[in-house]
JSON list of C-alpha atoms and ligand atoms in Angstrom, two decimals:
[
{"chain": "A", "resi": 7, "resn": "UNK", "atom": "CA", "xyz": [42.58, -33.03, 18.00]},
{"chain": "A", "resi": 8, "resn": "UNK", "atom": "CA", "xyz": [46.22, -34.43, 17.05]},
{"chain": "A", "resi": 9, "resn": "UNK", "atom": "CA", "xyz": [46.97, -38.03, 16.58]},
{"chain": "A", "resi": 10, "resn": "UNK", "atom": "CA", "xyz": [48.84, -37.62, 19.92]},
{"chain": "A", "resi": 11, "resn": "UNK", "atom": "CA", "xyz": [45.69, -36.41, 22.33]},
{"chain": "A", "resi": 12, "resn": "UNK", "atom": "CA", "xyz": [43.50, -39.15, 20.58]},
{"chain": "A", "resi": 13, "resn": "UNK", "atom": "CA", "xyz": [45.70, -41.62, 21.61]},
{"chain": "A", "resi": 14, "resn": "UNK", "atom": "CA", "xyz": [46.32, -40.21, 25.28]},
{"chain": "A", "resi": 15, "resn": "UNK", "atom": "CA", "xyz": [42.09, -40.08, 24.94]},
{"chain": "A", "resi": 16, "resn": "UNK", "atom": "CA", "xyz": [41.86, -43.44, 24.25]},
{"chain": "A", "resi": 17, "resn": "UNK", "atom": "CA", "xyz": [44.71, -44.44, 26.40]},
{"chain": "A", "resi": 18, "resn": "UNK", "atom": "CA", "xyz": [42.83, -42.94, 29.44]},
{"chain": "A", "resi": 19, "resn": "UNK", "atom": "CA", "xyz": [39.56, -44.26, 28.79]},
{"chain": "A", "resi": 20, "resn": "UNK", "atom": "CA", "xyz": [40.97, -47.71, 28.72]},
{"chain": "A", "resi": 21, "resn": "UNK", "atom": "CA", "xyz": [42.78, -46.98, 31.47]},
{"chain": "A", "resi": 22, "resn": "UNK", "atom": "CA", "xyz": [39.62, -46.24, 33.64]},
{"chain": "A", "resi": 23, "resn": "UNK", "atom": "CA", "xyz": [38.02, -49.18, 32.19]},
{"chain": "A", "resi": 24, "resn": "UNK", "atom": "CA", "xyz": [40.51, -51.36, 33.60]},
{"chain": "A", "resi": 25, "resn": "UNK", "atom": "CA", "xyz": [40.13, -49.26, 36.72]},
{"chain": "A", "resi": 26, "resn": "UNK", "atom": "CA", "xyz": [36.09, -50.31, 36.50]},
{"chain": "A", "resi": 27, "resn": "UNK", "atom": "CA", "xyz": [36.47, -54.05, 35.78]},
{"chain": "A", "resi": 28, "resn": "UNK", "atom": "CA", "xyz": [39.40, -54.23, 39.15]},
{"chain": "A", "resi": 29, "resn": "UNK", "atom": "CA", "xyz": [36.61, -52.10, 41.20]},
{"chain": "A", "resi": 30, "resn": "UNK", "atom": "CA", "xyz": [33.81, -54.46, 40.48]},
{"chain": "A", "resi": 31, "resn": "UNK", "atom": "CA", "xyz": [35.34, -57.61, 40.78]},
{"chain": "A", "resi": 32, "resn": "UNK", "atom": "CA", "xyz": [36.45, -56.37, 44.07]},
{"chain": "A", "resi": 33, "resn": "UNK", "atom": "CA", "xyz": [32.58, -55.10, 44.86]},
{"chain": "A", "resi": 34, "resn": "UNK", "atom": "CA", "xyz": [31.55, -58.83, 43.76]},
{"chain": "A", "resi": 35, "resn": "UNK", "atom": "CA", "xyz": [33.95, -60.48, 46.13]},
{"chain": "A", "resi": 36, "resn": "UNK", "atom": "CA", "xyz": [32.37, -58.38, 49.09]},
{"chain": "A", "resi": 37, "resn": "UNK", "atom": "CA", "xyz": [28.87, -58.82, 47.97]},
{"chain": "A", "resi": 38, "resn": "UNK", "atom": "CA", "xyz": [29.40, -62.43, 47.83]},
{"chain": "A", "resi": 39, "resn": "UNK", "atom": "CA", "xyz": [31.01, -62.21, 51.41]},
{"chain": "A", "resi": 40, "resn": "UNK", "atom": "CA", "xyz": [27.63, -60.48, 52.28]},
{"chain": "A", "resi": 41, "resn": "UNK", "atom": "CA", "xyz": [25.33, -62.83, 50.58]},
{"chain": "A", "resi": 42, "resn": "UNK", "atom": "CA", "xyz": [24.17, -59.47, 48.34]},
{"chain": "A", "resi": 43, "resn": "UNK", "atom": "CA", "xyz": [24.19, -58.52, 45.31]},
{"chain": "A", "resi": 44, "resn": "UNK", "atom": "CA", "xyz": [26.51, -56.09, 44.02]},
{"chain": "A", "resi": 45, "resn": "UNK", "atom": "CA", "xyz": [23.41, -53.11, 43.89]},
{"chain": "A", "resi": 46, "resn": "UNK", "atom": "CA", "xyz": [22.50, -54.31, 46.95]},
{"chain": "A", "resi": 47, "resn": "UNK", "atom": "CA", "xyz": [25.80, -53.00, 47.99]},
{"chain": "A", "resi": 48, "resn": "UNK", "atom": "CA", "xyz": [25.79, -49.83, 45.90]},
{"chain": "A", "resi": 49, "resn": "UNK", "atom": "CA", "xyz": [22.29, -49.26, 47.65]},
{"chain": "A", "resi": 50, "resn": "UNK", "atom": "CA", "xyz": [23.75, -49.86, 50.77]},
{"chain": "A", "resi": 51, "resn": "UNK", "atom": "CA", "xyz": [27.29, -47.48, 50.36]},
{"chain": "A", "resi": 52, "resn": "UNK", "atom": "CA", "xyz": [24.79, -44.68, 48.87]},
{"chain": "A", "resi": 53, "resn": "UNK", "atom": "CA", "xyz": [22.48, -44.87, 52.32]},
{"chain": "A", "resi": 54, "resn": "UNK", "atom": "CA", "xyz": [25.89, -44.95, 54.15]},
{"chain": "A", "resi": 55, "resn": "UNK", "atom": "CA", "xyz": [26.89, -41.73, 52.22]},
{"chain": "A", "resi": 56, "resn": "UNK", "atom": "CA", "xyz": [24.01, -39.76, 51.93]},
{"chain": "A", "resi": 57, "resn": "UNK", "atom": "CA", "xyz": [21.71, -40.74, 54.78]},
{"chain": "A", "resi": 58, "resn": "UNK", "atom": "CA", "xyz": [17.78, -41.95, 53.83]},
{"chain": "A", "resi": 59, "resn": "UNK", "atom": "CA", "xyz": [16.81, -41.32, 50.10]},
{"chain": "A", "resi": 60, "resn": "UNK", "atom": "CA", "xyz": [13.79, -41.45, 48.36]},
{"chain": "A", "resi": 61, "resn": "UNK", "atom": "CA", "xyz": [14.09, -44.75, 46.29]},
{"chain": "A", "resi": 62, "resn": "UNK", "atom": "CA", "xyz": [13.29, -42.95, 42.82]},
{"chain": "A", "resi": 63, "resn": "UNK", "atom": "CA", "xyz": [16.41, -40.50, 43.79]},
{"chain": "A", "resi": 64, "resn": "UNK", "atom": "CA", "xyz": [18.21, -44.03, 44.67]},
{"chain": "A", "resi": 65, "resn": "UNK", "atom": "CA", "xyz": [17.76, -45.42, 41.11]},
{"chain": "A", "resi": 66, "resn": "UNK", "atom": "CA", "xyz": [19.27, -42.18, 39.39]},
{"chain": "A", "resi": 67, "resn": "UNK", "atom": "CA", "xyz": [22.17, -42.41, 41.80]},
{"chain": "A", "resi": 68, "resn": "UNK", "atom": "CA", "xyz": [23.01, -45.72, 40.50]},
{"chain": "A", "resi": 69, "resn": "UNK", "atom": "CA", "xyz": [21.59, -45.44, 37.03]},
{"chain": "A", "resi": 70, "resn": "UNK", "atom": "CA", "xyz": [19.07, -48.11, 37.36]},
{"chain": "A", "resi": 71, "resn": "UNK", "atom": "CA", "xyz": [15.15, -47.84, 36.81]},
{"chain": "A", "resi": 72, "resn": "UNK", "atom": "CA", "xyz": [13.17, -47.28, 39.54]},
{"chain": "A", "resi": 73, "resn": "UNK", "atom": "CA", "xyz": [11.83, -50.80, 39.68]},
{"chain": "A", "resi": 74, "resn": "UNK", "atom": "CA", "xyz": [14.98, -52.44, 39.61]},
{"chain": "A", "resi": 75, "resn": "UNK", "atom": "CA", "xyz": [16.16, -50.35, 42.60]},
{"chain": "A", "resi": 76, "resn": "UNK", "atom": "CA", "xyz": [12.44, -50.82, 44.50]},
{"chain": "A", "resi": 77, "resn": "UNK", "atom": "CA", "xyz": [13.10, -54.63, 44.32]},
{"chain": "A", "resi": 78, "resn": "UNK", "atom": "CA", "xyz": [16.65, -54.41, 45.40]},
{"chain": "A", "resi": 79, "resn": "UNK", "atom": "CA", "xyz": [15.25, -52.45, 48.01]},
{"chain": "A", "resi": 80, "resn": "UNK", "atom": "CA", "xyz": [12.66, -54.73, 49.16]},
{"chain": "A", "resi": 81, "resn": "UNK", "atom": "CA", "xyz": [15.24, -57.44, 49.14]},
{"chain": "A", "resi": 82, "resn": "UNK", "atom": "CA", "xyz": [17.38, -55.13, 51.52]},
{"chain": "A", "resi": 83, "resn": "UNK", "atom": "CA", "xyz": [14.65, -54.95, 53.49]},
{"chain": "A", "resi": 84, "resn": "UNK", "atom": "CA", "xyz": [13.48, -58.73, 53.76]},
{"chain": "A", "resi": 85, "resn": "UNK", "atom": "CA", "xyz": [17.15, -59.02, 55.06]},
{"chain": "A", "resi": 86, "resn": "UNK", "atom": "CA", "xyz": [16.73, -56.36, 57.62]},
{"chain": "A", "resi": 87, "resn": "UNK", "atom": "CA", "xyz": [19.61, -54.20, 56.35]},
{"chain": "A", "resi": 88, "resn": "UNK", "atom": "CA", "xyz": [16.99, -51.42, 55.99]},
{"chain": "A", "resi": 89, "resn": "UNK", "atom": "CA", "xyz": [13.43, -50.28, 56.16]},
{"chain": "A", "resi": 90, "resn": "UNK", "atom": "CA", "xyz": [11.43, -48.09, 54.31]},
{"chain": "A", "resi": 91, "resn": "UNK", "atom": "CA", "xyz": [8.90, -44.91, 55.53]},
{"chain": "A", "resi": 92, "resn": "UNK", "atom": "CA", "xyz": [6.26, -42.74, 53.82]},
{"chain": "A", "resi": 93, "resn": "UNK", "atom": "CA", "xyz": [8.05, -39.29, 53.63]},
{"chain": "A", "resi": 94, "resn": "UNK", "atom": "CA", "xyz": [6.39, -37.00, 56.20]},
{"chain": "A", "resi": 95, "resn": "UNK", "atom": "CA", "xyz": [6.22, -33.96, 53.06]},
{"chain": "A", "resi": 96, "resn": "UNK", "atom": "CA", "xyz": [4.55, -36.24, 50.09]},
{"chain": "A", "resi": 97, "resn": "UNK", "atom": "CA", "xyz": [3.06, -39.59, 51.06]},
{"chain": "A", "resi": 98, "resn": "UNK", "atom": "CA", "xyz": [3.70, -40.55, 47.45]},
{"chain": "A", "resi": 99, "resn": "UNK", "atom": "CA", "xyz": [7.10, -41.01, 47.80]},
{"chain": "A", "resi": 100, "resn": "UNK", "atom": "CA", "xyz": [9.07, -44.11, 50.07]},
{"chain": "A", "resi": 101, "resn": "UNK", "atom": "CA", "xyz": [12.19, -43.27, 52.10]},
{"chain": "A", "resi": 102, "resn": "UNK", "atom": "CA", "xyz": [14.85, -45.93, 52.22]},
{"chain": "A", "resi": 103, "resn": "UNK", "atom": "CA", "xyz": [17.42, -45.59, 55.59]},
{"chain": "A", "resi": 104, "resn": "UNK", "atom": "CA", "xyz": [19.85, -48.05, 56.91]},
{"chain": "A", "resi": 105, "resn": "UNK", "atom": "CA", "xyz": [18.83, -50.07, 59.70]},
{"chain": "A", "resi": 106, "resn": "UNK", "atom": "CA", "xyz": [21.38, -50.38, 62.97]},
{"chain": "A", "resi": 107, "resn": "UNK", "atom": "CA", "xyz": [21.99, -54.06, 60.92]},
{"chain": "A", "resi": 108, "resn": "UNK", "atom": "CA", "xyz": [22.64, -51.87, 57.55]},
{"chain": "A", "resi": 109, "resn": "UNK", "atom": "CA", "xyz": [24.69, -49.89, 58.79]},
{"chain": "A", "resi": 110, "resn": "UNK", "atom": "CA", "xyz": [27.21, -52.56, 60.67]},
{"chain": "A", "resi": 111, "resn": "UNK", "atom": "CA", "xyz": [27.02, -53.97, 56.76]},
{"chain": "A", "resi": 112, "resn": "UNK", "atom": "CA", "xyz": [27.76, -50.14, 55.41]},
{"chain": "A", "resi": 113, "resn": "UNK", "atom": "CA", "xyz": [31.14, -50.53, 57.61]},
{"chain": "A", "resi": 114, "resn": "UNK", "atom": "CA", "xyz": [32.43, -54.01, 56.42]},
{"chain": "A", "resi": 115, "resn": "UNK", "atom": "CA", "xyz": [32.03, -52.87, 52.69]},
{"chain": "A", "resi": 116, "resn": "UNK", "atom": "CA", "xyz": [33.94, -49.40, 53.56]},
{"chain": "A", "resi": 117, "resn": "UNK", "atom": "CA", "xyz": [36.56, -51.56, 55.15]},
{"chain": "A", "resi": 118, "resn": "UNK", "atom": "CA", "xyz": [36.74, -53.80, 51.89]},
{"chain": "A", "resi": 119, "resn": "UNK", "atom": "CA", "xyz": [36.93, -51.06, 49.44]},
{"chain": "A", "resi": 120, "resn": "UNK", "atom": "CA", "xyz": [39.49, -49.03, 51.76]},
{"chain": "A", "resi": 121, "resn": "UNK", "atom": "CA", "xyz": [42.16, -51.85, 51.17]},
{"chain": "A", "resi": 122, "resn": "UNK", "atom": "CA", "xyz": [41.97, -50.59, 47.06]},
{"chain": "A", "resi": 123, "resn": "UNK", "atom": "CA", "xyz": [42.79, -46.82, 47.78]},
{"chain": "A", "resi": 124, "resn": "UNK", "atom": "CA", "xyz": [46.24, -46.11, 46.99]},
{"chain": "A", "resi": 125, "resn": "UNK", "atom": "CA", "xyz": [49.10, -45.57, 49.23]},
{"chain": "A", "resi": 126, "resn": "UNK", "atom": "CA", "xyz": [49.78, -42.09, 50.02]},
{"chain": "A", "resi": 127, "resn": "UNK", "atom": "CA", "xyz": [52.45, -40.59, 48.42]},
{"chain": "A", "resi": 128, "resn": "UNK", "atom": "CA", "xyz": [53.14, -36.81, 49.13]},
{"chain": "A", "resi": 129, "resn": "UNK", "atom": "CA", "xyz": [55.26, -36.21, 46.13]},
{"chain": "A", "resi": 130, "resn": "UNK", "atom": "CA", "xyz": [52.68, -37.54, 43.69]},
{"chain": "A", "resi": 131, "resn": "UNK", "atom": "CA", "xyz": [50.49, -35.07, 45.14]},
{"chain": "A", "resi": 132, "resn": "UNK", "atom": "CA", "xyz": [49.93, -32.69, 42.38]},
{"chain": "A", "resi": 133, "resn": "UNK", "atom": "CA", "xyz": [49.89, -35.67, 39.88]},
{"chain": "A", "resi": 134, "resn": "UNK", "atom": "CA", "xyz": [47.33, -36.72, 41.65]},
{"chain": "A", "resi": 135, "resn": "UNK", "atom": "CA", "xyz": [45.48, -33.35, 41.43]},
{"chain": "A", "resi": 136, "resn": "UNK", "atom": "CA", "xyz": [45.82, -33.32, 37.54]},
{"chain": "A", "resi": 137, "resn": "UNK", "atom": "CA", "xyz": [44.58, -36.50, 37.28]},
{"chain": "A", "resi": 138, "resn": "UNK", "atom": "CA", "xyz": [41.83, -35.91, 39.42]},
{"chain": "A", "resi": 139, "resn": "UNK", "atom": "CA", "xyz": [40.94, -32.52, 37.54]},
{"chain": "A", "resi": 140, "resn": "UNK", "atom": "CA", "xyz": [41.44, -34.26, 34.26]},
{"chain": "A", "resi": 141, "resn": "UNK", "atom": "CA", "xyz": [38.74, -37.37, 35.29]},
{"chain": "A", "resi": 142, "resn": "UNK", "atom": "CA", "xyz": [36.14, -34.87, 36.88]},
{"chain": "A", "resi": 143, "resn": "UNK", "atom": "CA", "xyz": [35.71, -32.88, 33.58]},
{"chain": "A", "resi": 144, "resn": "UNK", "atom": "CA", "xyz": [35.23, -36.00, 31.77]},
{"chain": "A", "resi": 145, "resn": "UNK", "atom": "CA", "xyz": [32.62, -36.88, 34.50]},
{"chain": "A", "resi": 146, "resn": "UNK", "atom": "CA", "xyz": [30.92, -33.00, 33.55]},
{"chain": "A", "resi": 147, "resn": "UNK", "atom": "CA", "xyz": [31.00, -33.73, 30.53]},
{"chain": "A", "resi": 148, "resn": "UNK", "atom": "CA", "xyz": [29.22, -36.90, 29.86]},
{"chain": "A", "resi": 149, "resn": "UNK", "atom": "CA", "xyz": [26.82, -35.46, 32.03]},
{"chain": "A", "resi": 150, "resn": "UNK", "atom": "CA", "xyz": [26.36, -32.77, 29.87]},
{"chain": "A", "resi": 151, "resn": "UNK", "atom": "CA", "xyz": [26.18, -35.52, 27.05]},
{"chain": "A", "resi": 152, "resn": "UNK", "atom": "CA", "xyz": [23.13, -37.11, 29.52]},
{"chain": "A", "resi": 153, "resn": "UNK", "atom": "CA", "xyz": [25.33, -40.29, 29.80]},
{"chain": "A", "resi": 154, "resn": "UNK", "atom": "CA", "xyz": [25.61, -40.04, 33.39]},
{"chain": "A", "resi": 155, "resn": "UNK", "atom": "CA", "xyz": [22.60, -38.52, 35.49]},
{"chain": "A", "resi": 156, "resn": "UNK", "atom": "CA", "xyz": [23.86, -37.26, 38.93]},
{"chain": "A", "resi": 157, "resn": "UNK", "atom": "CA", "xyz": [27.33, -36.04, 39.35]},
{"chain": "A", "resi": 158, "resn": "UNK", "atom": "CA", "xyz": [28.39, -34.75, 42.67]},
{"chain": "A", "resi": 159, "resn": "UNK", "atom": "CA", "xyz": [31.58, -33.17, 41.98]},
{"chain": "A", "resi": 160, "resn": "UNK", "atom": "CA", "xyz": [33.23, -29.52, 42.68]},
{"chain": "A", "resi": 161, "resn": "UNK", "atom": "CA", "xyz": [32.99, -28.76, 39.11]},
{"chain": "A", "resi": 162, "resn": "UNK", "atom": "CA", "xyz": [29.32, -29.26, 38.69]},
{"chain": "A", "resi": 163, "resn": "UNK", "atom": "CA", "xyz": [28.61, -27.22, 41.98]},
{"chain": "A", "resi": 164, "resn": "UNK", "atom": "CA", "xyz": [26.86, -24.09, 42.41]},
{"chain": "A", "resi": 165, "resn": "UNK", "atom": "CA", "xyz": [29.33, -23.53, 45.51]},
{"chain": "A", "resi": 166, "resn": "UNK", "atom": "CA", "xyz": [32.34, -23.64, 42.98]},
{"chain": "A", "resi": 167, "resn": "UNK", "atom": "CA", "xyz": [34.52, -20.72, 42.24]},
{"chain": "A", "resi": 168, "resn": "UNK", "atom": "CA", "xyz": [36.87, -22.27, 39.56]},
{"chain": "A", "resi": 169, "resn": "UNK", "atom": "CA", "xyz": [40.70, -21.12, 39.71]},
{"chain": "A", "resi": 170, "resn": "UNK", "atom": "CA", "xyz": [41.14, -17.22, 38.38]},
{"chain": "A", "resi": 171, "resn": "UNK", "atom": "CA", "xyz": [44.24, -14.72, 38.56]},
{"chain": "A", "resi": 172, "resn": "UNK", "atom": "CA", "xyz": [46.50, -17.38, 40.36]},
{"chain": "A", "resi": 173, "resn": "UNK", "atom": "CA", "xyz": [44.78, -17.91, 42.98]},
{"chain": "A", "resi": 174, "resn": "UNK", "atom": "CA", "xyz": [43.02, -21.44, 43.59]},
{"chain": "A", "resi": 175, "resn": "UNK", "atom": "CA", "xyz": [39.34, -22.51, 43.18]},
{"chain": "A", "resi": 176, "resn": "UNK", "atom": "CA", "xyz": [37.67, -21.90, 46.42]},
{"chain": "A", "resi": 177, "resn": "UNK", "atom": "CA", "xyz": [34.36, -23.36, 47.74]},
{"chain": "A", "resi": 178, "resn": "UNK", "atom": "CA", "xyz": [32.51, -20.84, 49.08]},
{"chain": "A", "resi": 179, "resn": "UNK", "atom": "CA", "xyz": [29.57, -23.27, 51.53]},
{"chain": "A", "resi": 180, "resn": "UNK", "atom": "CA", "xyz": [32.65, -24.24, 53.18]},
{"chain": "A", "resi": 181, "resn": "UNK", "atom": "CA", "xyz": [34.43, -21.48, 52.97]},
{"chain": "A", "resi": 182, "resn": "UNK", "atom": "CA", "xyz": [38.08, -23.06, 51.47]},
{"chain": "A", "resi": 183, "resn": "UNK", "atom": "CA", "xyz": [40.25, -23.07, 49.28]},
{"chain": "A", "resi": 184, "resn": "UNK", "atom": "CA", "xyz": [40.21, -26.18, 46.65]},
{"chain": "A", "resi": 185, "resn": "UNK", "atom": "CA", "xyz": [43.59, -27.15, 45.71]},
{"chain": "A", "resi": 186, "resn": "UNK", "atom": "CA", "xyz": [43.16, -29.90, 42.46]},
{"chain": "A", "resi": 187, "resn": "UNK", "atom": "CA", "xyz": [44.06, -32.97, 44.70]},
{"chain": "A", "resi": 188, "resn": "UNK", "atom": "CA", "xyz": [41.69, -31.64, 47.16]},
{"chain": "A", "resi": 189, "resn": "UNK", "atom": "CA", "xyz": [38.24, -31.35, 44.65]},
{"chain": "A", "resi": 190, "resn": "UNK", "atom": "CA", "xyz": [35.59, -33.51, 45.93]},
{"chain": "A", "resi": 191, "resn": "UNK", "atom": "CA", "xyz": [33.72, -36.46, 43.78]},
{"chain": "A", "resi": 192, "resn": "UNK", "atom": "CA", "xyz": [31.00, -37.02, 45.84]},
{"chain": "A", "resi": 193, "resn": "UNK", "atom": "CA", "xyz": [30.08, -34.57, 47.71]},
{"chain": "A", "resi": 194, "resn": "UNK", "atom": "CA", "xyz": [27.52, -34.49, 50.11]},
{"chain": "A", "resi": 195, "resn": "UNK", "atom": "CA", "xyz": [26.84, -31.03, 50.17]},
{"chain": "A", "resi": 196, "resn": "UNK", "atom": "CA", "xyz": [27.19, -30.57, 46.47]},
{"chain": "A", "resi": 197, "resn": "UNK", "atom": "CA", "xyz": [24.38, -28.06, 44.84]},
{"chain": "A", "resi": 198, "resn": "UNK", "atom": "CA", "xyz": [23.74, -28.40, 41.30]},
{"chain": "A", "resi": 199, "resn": "UNK", "atom": "CA", "xyz": [24.65, -25.95, 39.30]},
{"chain": "A", "resi": 200, "resn": "UNK", "atom": "CA", "xyz": [21.40, -25.35, 37.54]},
{"chain": "A", "resi": 201, "resn": "UNK", "atom": "CA", "xyz": [18.39, -26.02, 39.49]},
{"chain": "A", "resi": 202, "resn": "UNK", "atom": "CA", "xyz": [16.40, -26.36, 36.56]},
{"chain": "A", "resi": 203, "resn": "UNK", "atom": "CA", "xyz": [18.60, -29.65, 35.21]},
{"chain": "B", "resi": 307, "resn": "SF4", "atom": "S1", "xyz": [29.80, -27.57, 48.40]},
{"chain": "B", "resi": 307, "resn": "SF4", "atom": "FE1", "xyz": [31.18, -29.91, 47.96]},
{"chain": "B", "resi": 307, "resn": "SF4", "atom": "S2", "xyz": [30.91, -30.15, 45.74]},
{"chain": "B", "resi": 307, "resn": "SF4", "atom": "FE2", "xyz": [30.48, -28.00, 46.12]},
{"chain": "B", "resi": 307, "resn": "SF4", "atom": "S3", "xyz": [32.31, -27.06, 45.74]},
{"chain": "B", "resi": 307, "resn": "SF4", "atom": "FE3", "xyz": [31.79, -27.31, 48.29]},
{"chain": "B", "resi": 307, "resn": "SF4", "atom": "S4", "xyz": [32.80, -29.49, 48.30]},
{"chain": "B", "resi": 307, "resn": "SF4", "atom": "FE4", "xyz": [32.99, -28.78, 45.84]}
]
């Protein structure tokens, strides 16, 4: 790797870290407004995006321990924002899902985070697509290194066919082409490429 490439890699990581700090600060402001912790709003956000989930999976989604996730779920249940029930398939598993009040909180969280999105600028779509692909490759690299547990992006999905012979990538599940700017970061239809992983 040349010195120039290493320098760009370091600046890329610095930029991601800076963006991450800004997003964490924004989440903290939303959490404070709602009287919740940032972990609690992340749980509401996950349940809103993916539907009811086992508490163990919630812990893996958020890269926290199961006791930490269980405490946050219990606190949200006391606030009447979610409810827990036993899995009909396995009585040892507890499933958490949003109540109507929790769904209203999820809507407020989504609205608050929407304000952080960049204004769309079609003239930069190709640049943004390339940047997105680079970031997804980094997420995949960190997943393979064991740093990231859950990766729901196209690049790790078994429905994903990479670009070849001048043709763009393709999603076999949705039967649609995927230009780089259309790659998904957090797809609810994602299927892990290796069922054993
Ligand atoms: S199912 Fe979702 S994650 Fe998988 S390739 Fe299609 S769009 Fe991407």
